[in-house]
mmCIF file with all atom_site columns, C-alpha atoms in Angstrom:
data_model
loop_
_atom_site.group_PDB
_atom_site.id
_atom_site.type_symbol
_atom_site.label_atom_id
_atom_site.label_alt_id
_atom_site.label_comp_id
_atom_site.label_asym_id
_atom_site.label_entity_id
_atom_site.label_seq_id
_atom_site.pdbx_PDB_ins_code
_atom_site.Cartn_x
_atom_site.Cartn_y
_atom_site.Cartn_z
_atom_site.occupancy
_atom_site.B_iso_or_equiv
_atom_site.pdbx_formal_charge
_atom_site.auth_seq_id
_atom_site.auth_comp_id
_atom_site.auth_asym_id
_atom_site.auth_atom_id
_atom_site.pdbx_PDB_model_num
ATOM 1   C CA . UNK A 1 1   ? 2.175  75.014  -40.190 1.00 53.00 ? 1   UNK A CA 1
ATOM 2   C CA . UNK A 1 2   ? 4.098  73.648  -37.153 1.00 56.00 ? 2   UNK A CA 1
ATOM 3   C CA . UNK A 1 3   ? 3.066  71.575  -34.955 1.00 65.00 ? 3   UNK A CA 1
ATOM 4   C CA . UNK A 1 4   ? 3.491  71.873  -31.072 1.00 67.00 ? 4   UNK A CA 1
ATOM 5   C CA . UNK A 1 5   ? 5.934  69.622  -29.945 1.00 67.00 ? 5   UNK A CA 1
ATOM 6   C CA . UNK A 1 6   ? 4.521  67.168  -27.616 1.00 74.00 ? 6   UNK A CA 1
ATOM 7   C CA . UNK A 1 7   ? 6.615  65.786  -25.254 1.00 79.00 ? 7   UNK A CA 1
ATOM 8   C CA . UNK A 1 8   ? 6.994  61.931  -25.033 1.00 83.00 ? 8   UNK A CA 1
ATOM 9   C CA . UNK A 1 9   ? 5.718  59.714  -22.032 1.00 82.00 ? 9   UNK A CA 1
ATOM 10  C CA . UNK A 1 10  ? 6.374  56.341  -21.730 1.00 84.00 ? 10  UNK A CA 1
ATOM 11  C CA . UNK A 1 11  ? 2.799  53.966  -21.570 1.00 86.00 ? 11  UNK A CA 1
ATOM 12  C CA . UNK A 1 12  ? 4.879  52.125  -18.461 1.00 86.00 ? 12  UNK A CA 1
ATOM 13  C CA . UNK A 1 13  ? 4.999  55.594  -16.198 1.00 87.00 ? 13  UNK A CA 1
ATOM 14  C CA . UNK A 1 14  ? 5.999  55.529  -12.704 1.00 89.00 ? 14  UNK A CA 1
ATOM 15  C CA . UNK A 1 15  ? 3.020  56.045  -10.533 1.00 90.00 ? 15  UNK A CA 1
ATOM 16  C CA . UNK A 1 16  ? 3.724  56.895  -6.769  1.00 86.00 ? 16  UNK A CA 1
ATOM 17  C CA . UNK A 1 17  ? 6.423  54.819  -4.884  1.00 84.00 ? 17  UNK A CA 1
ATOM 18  C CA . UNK A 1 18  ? 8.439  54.032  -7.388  1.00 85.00 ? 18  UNK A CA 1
ATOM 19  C CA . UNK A 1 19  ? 5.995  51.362  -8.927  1.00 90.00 ? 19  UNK A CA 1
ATOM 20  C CA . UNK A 1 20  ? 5.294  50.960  -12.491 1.00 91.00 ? 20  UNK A CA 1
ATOM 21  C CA . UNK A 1 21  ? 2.039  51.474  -13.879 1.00 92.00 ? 21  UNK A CA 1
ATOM 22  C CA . UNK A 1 22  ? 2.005  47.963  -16.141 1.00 91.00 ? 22  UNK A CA 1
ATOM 23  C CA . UNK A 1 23  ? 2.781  44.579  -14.255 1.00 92.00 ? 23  UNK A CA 1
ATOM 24  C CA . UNK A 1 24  ? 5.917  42.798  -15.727 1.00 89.00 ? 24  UNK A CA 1
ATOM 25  C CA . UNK A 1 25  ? 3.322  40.538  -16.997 1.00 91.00 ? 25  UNK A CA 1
ATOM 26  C CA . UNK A 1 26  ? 1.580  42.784  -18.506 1.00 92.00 ? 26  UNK A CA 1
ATOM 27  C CA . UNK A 1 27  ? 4.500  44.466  -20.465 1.00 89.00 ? 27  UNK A CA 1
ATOM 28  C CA . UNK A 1 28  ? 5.107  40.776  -21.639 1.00 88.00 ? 28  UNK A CA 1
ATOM 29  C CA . UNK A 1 29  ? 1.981  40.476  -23.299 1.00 89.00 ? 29  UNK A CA 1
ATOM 30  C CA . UNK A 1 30  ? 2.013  43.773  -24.676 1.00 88.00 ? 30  UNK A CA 1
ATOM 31  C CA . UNK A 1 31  ? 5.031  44.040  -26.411 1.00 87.00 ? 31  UNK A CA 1
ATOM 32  C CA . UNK A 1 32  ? 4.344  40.231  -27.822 1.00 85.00 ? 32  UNK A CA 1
ATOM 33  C CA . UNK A 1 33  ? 7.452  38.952  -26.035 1.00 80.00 ? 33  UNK A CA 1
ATOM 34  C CA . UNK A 1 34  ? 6.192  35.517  -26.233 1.00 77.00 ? 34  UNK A CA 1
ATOM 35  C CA . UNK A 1 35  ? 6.265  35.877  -30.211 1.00 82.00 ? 35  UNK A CA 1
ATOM 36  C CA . UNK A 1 36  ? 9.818  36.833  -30.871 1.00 78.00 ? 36  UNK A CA 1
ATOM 37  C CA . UNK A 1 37  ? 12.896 34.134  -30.733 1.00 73.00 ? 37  UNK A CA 1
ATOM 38  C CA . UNK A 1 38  ? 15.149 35.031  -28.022 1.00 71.00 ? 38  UNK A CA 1
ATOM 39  C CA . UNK A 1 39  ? 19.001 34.847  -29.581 1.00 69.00 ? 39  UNK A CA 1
ATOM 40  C CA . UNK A 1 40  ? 21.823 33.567  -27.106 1.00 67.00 ? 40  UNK A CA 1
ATOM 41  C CA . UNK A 1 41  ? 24.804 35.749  -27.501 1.00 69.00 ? 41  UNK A CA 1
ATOM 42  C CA . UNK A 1 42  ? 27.803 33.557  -28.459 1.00 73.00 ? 42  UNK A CA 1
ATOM 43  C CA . UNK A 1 43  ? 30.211 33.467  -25.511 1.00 73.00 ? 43  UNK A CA 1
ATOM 44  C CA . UNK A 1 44  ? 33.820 34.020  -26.996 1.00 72.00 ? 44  UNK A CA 1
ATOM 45  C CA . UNK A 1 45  ? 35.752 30.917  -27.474 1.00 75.00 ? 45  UNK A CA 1
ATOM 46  C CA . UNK A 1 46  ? 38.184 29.948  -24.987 1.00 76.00 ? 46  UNK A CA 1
ATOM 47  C CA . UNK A 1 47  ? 41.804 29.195  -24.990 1.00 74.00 ? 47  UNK A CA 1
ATOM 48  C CA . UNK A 1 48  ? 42.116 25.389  -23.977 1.00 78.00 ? 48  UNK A CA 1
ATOM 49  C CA . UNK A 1 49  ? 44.831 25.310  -21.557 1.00 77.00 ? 49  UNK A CA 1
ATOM 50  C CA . UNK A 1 50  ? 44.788 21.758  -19.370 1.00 79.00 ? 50  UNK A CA 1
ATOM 51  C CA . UNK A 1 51  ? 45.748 22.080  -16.285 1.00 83.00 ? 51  UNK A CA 1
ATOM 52  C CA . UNK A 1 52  ? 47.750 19.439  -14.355 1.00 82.00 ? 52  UNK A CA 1
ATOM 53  C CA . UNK A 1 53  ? 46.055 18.358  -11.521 1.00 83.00 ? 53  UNK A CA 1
ATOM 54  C CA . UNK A 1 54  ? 47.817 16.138  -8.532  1.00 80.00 ? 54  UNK A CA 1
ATOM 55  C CA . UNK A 1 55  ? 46.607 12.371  -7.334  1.00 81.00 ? 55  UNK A CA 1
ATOM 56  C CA . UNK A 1 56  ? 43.263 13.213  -5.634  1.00 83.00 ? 56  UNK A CA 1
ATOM 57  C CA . UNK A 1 57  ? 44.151 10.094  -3.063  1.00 81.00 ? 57  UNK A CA 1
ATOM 58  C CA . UNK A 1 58  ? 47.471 10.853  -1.158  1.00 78.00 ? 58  UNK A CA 1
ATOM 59  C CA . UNK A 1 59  ? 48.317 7.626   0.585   1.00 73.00 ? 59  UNK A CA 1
ATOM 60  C CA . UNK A 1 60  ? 49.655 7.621   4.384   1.00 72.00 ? 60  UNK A CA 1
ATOM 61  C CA . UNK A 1 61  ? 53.784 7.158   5.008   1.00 75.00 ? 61  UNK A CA 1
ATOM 62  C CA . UNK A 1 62  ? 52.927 4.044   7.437   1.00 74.00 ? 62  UNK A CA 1
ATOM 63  C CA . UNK A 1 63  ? 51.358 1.453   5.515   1.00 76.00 ? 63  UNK A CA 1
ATOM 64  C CA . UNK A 1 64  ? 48.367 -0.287  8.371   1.00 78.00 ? 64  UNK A CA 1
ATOM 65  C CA . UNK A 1 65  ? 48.834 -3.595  8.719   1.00 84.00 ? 65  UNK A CA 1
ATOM 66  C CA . UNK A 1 66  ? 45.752 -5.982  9.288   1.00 87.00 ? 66  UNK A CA 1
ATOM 67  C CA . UNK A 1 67  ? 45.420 -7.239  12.916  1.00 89.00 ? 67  UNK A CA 1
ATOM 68  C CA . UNK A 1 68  ? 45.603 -10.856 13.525  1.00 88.00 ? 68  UNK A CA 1
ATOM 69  C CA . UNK A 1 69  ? 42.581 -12.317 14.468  1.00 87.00 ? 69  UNK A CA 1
ATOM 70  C CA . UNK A 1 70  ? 43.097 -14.714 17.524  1.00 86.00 ? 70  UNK A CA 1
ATOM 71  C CA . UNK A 1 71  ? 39.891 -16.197 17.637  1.00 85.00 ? 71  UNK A CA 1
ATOM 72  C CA . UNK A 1 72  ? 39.573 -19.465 16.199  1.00 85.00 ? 72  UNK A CA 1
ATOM 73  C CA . UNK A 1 73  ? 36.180 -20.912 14.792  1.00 81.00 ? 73  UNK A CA 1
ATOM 74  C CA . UNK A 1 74  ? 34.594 -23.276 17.161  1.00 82.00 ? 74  UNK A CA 1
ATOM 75  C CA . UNK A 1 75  ? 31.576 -25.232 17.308  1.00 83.00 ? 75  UNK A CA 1
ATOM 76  C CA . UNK A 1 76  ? 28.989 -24.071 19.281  1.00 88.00 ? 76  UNK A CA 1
ATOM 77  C CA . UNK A 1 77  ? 28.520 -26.698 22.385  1.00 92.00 ? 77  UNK A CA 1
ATOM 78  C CA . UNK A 1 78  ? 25.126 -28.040 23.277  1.00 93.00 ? 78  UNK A CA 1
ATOM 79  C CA . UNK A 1 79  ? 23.514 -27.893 26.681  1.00 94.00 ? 79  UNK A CA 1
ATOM 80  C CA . UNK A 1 80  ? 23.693 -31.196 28.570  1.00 94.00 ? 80  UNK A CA 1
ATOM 81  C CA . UNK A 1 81  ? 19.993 -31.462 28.790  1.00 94.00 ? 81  UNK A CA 1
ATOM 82  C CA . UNK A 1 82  ? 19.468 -30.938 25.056  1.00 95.00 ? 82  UNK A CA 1
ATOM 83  C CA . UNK A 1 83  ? 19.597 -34.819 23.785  1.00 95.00 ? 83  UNK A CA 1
ATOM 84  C CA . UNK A 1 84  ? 17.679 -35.408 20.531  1.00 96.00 ? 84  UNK A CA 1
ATOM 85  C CA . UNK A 1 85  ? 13.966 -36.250 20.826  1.00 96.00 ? 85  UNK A CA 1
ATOM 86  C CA . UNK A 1 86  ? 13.956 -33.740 24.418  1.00 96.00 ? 86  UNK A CA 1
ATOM 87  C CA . UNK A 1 87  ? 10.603 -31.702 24.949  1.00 97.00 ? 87  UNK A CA 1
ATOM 88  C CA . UNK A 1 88  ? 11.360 -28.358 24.936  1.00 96.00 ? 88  UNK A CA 1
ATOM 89  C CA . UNK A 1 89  ? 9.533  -25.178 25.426  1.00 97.00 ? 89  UNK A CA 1
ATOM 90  C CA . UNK A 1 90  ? 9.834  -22.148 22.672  1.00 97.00 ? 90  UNK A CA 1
ATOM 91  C CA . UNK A 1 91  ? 10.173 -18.822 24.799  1.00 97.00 ? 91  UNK A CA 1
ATOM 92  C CA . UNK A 1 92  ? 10.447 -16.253 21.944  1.00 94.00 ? 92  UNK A CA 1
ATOM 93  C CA . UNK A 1 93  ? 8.766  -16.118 18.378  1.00 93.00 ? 93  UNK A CA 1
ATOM 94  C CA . UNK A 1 94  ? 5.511  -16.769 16.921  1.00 94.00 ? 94  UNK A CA 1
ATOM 95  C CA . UNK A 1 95  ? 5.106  -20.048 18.929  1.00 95.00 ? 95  UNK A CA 1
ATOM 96  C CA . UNK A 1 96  ? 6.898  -19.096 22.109  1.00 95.00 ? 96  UNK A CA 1
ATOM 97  C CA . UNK A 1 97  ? 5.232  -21.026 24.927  1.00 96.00 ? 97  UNK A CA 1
ATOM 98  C CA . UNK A 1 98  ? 4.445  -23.904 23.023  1.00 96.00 ? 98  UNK A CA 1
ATOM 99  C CA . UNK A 1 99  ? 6.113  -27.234 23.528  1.00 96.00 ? 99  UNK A CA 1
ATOM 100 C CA . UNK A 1 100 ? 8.350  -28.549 20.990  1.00 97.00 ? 100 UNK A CA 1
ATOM 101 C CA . UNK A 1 101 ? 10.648 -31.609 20.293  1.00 97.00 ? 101 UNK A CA 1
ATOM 102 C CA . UNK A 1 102 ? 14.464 -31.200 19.554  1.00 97.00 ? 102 UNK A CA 1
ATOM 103 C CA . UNK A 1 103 ? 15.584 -33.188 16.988  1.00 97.00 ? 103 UNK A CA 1
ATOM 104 C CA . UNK A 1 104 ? 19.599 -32.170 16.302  1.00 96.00 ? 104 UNK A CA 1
ATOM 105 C CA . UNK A 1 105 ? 21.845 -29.564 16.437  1.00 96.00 ? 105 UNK A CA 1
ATOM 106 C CA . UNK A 1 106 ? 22.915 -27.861 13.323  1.00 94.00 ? 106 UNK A CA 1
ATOM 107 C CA . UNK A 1 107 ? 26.774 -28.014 12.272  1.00 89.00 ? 107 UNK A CA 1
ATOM 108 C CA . UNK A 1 108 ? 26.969 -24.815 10.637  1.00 86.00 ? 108 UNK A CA 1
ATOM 109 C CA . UNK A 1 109 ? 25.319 -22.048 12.765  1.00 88.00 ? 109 UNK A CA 1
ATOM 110 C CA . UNK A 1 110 ? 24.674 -24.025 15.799  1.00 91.00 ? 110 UNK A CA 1
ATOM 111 C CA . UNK A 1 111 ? 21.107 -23.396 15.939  1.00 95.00 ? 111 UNK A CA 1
ATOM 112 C CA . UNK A 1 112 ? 18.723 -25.587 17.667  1.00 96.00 ? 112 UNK A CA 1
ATOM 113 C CA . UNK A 1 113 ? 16.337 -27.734 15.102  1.00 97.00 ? 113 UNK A CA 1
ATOM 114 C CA . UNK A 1 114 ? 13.282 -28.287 16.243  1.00 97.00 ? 114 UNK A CA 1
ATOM 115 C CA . UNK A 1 115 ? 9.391  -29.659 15.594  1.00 96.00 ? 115 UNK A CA 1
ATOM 116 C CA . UNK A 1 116 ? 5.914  -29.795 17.040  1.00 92.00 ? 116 UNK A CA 1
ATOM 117 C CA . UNK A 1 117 ? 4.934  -31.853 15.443  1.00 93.00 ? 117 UNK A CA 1
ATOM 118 C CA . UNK A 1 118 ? 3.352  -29.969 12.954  1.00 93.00 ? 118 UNK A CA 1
ATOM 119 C CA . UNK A 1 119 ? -0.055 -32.079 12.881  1.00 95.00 ? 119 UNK A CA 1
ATOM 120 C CA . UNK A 1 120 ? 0.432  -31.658 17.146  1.00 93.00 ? 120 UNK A CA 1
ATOM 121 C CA . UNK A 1 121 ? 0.164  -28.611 17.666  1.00 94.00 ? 121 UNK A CA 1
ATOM 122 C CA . UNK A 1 122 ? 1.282  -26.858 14.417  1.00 94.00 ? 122 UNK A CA 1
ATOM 123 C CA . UNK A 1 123 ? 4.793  -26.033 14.878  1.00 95.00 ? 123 UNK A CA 1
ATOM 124 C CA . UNK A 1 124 ? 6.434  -26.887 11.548  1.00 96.00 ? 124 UNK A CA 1
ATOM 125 C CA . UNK A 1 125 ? 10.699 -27.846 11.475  1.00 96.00 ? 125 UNK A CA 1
ATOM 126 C CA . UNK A 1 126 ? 12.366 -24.688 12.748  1.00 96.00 ? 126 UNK A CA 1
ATOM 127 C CA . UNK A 1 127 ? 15.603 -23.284 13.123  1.00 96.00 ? 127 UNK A CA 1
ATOM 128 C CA . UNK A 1 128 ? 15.812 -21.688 16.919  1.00 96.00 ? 128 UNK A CA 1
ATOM 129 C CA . UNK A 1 129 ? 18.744 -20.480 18.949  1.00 95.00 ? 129 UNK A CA 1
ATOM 130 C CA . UNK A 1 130 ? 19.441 -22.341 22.500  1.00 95.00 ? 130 UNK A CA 1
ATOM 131 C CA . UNK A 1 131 ? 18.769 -19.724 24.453  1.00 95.00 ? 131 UNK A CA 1
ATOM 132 C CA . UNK A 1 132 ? 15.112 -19.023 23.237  1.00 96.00 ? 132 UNK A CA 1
ATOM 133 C CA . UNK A 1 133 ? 14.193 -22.682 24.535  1.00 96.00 ? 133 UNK A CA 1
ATOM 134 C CA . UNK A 1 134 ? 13.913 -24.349 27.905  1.00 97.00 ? 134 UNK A CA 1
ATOM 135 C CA . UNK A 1 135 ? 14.731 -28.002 28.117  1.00 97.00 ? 135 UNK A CA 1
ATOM 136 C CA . UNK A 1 136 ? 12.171 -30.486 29.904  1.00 96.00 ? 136 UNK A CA 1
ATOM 137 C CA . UNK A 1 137 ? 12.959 -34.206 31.436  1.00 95.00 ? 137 UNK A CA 1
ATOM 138 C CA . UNK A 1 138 ? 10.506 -35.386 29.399  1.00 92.00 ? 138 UNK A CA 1
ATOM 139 C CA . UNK A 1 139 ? 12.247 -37.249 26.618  1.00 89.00 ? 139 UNK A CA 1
#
């Protein structure tokens, strides 16, 4: 009693165009992919040869020299109608417009100090530049 021999087709067949009948998806789930361990082949071990590599910073023949710096620190001068307890008005800032009172000039940075007074007409003790203000007579 023999059998016919049946020719094998694959599940996965090609259908028209080239396109497979299962999704790659689907083939995943069939065949249980997600169940079996996936084993890295072992790459072969390497012969450790160290190469010599050059300076990664090659420095210039000519060596730059710094230049010199010719300005000299100076104080900043004060405008001649700037005297301590002058009425001044602010023209930039949160209280530009208002009038103020200078009181001194500060040594460091050379900006302007000046006050409202605060209880006056609530400008506190600020530090403001001499061009933002415009000097008054009043004194």
């Amino acid at each position: 009693l023999s059998r016919m021999a049946k020719t094998q087709t694959p599940k996965n067949y090609l259908l028209s165009g080239g396109i497979s009948r299962f999704s790659r998806s689907a083939v995943y789930k069939r065949k249980a992919l997600y169940k079996k361990k996936k084993f890295a082949a072992k790459p072969a071990p390497k012969k450790e040869t160290k190469e010599v590599k050059g300076p990664r910073f090659y420095p210039t023949e000519d060596v730059k020299v710094p230049l010199r710096n010719r300005k000299s620190p100076r104080p900043t001068k004060l405008r001649q109608s700037l005297t301590p307890g002058t009425v001044c008005i602010l023209l930039a800032g949160r209280h530009r417009g208002k009038r103020v009172v200078f009181l001194k000039q500060l040594d460091n940075s050379g900006l302007l100090l000046v006050t409202g007074p605060y209880k006056v007409n609530g400008v506190p003790l600020r530090r403001v530049p001499q061009s933002y203000v415009i000097a008054t007579q009043t004194k």
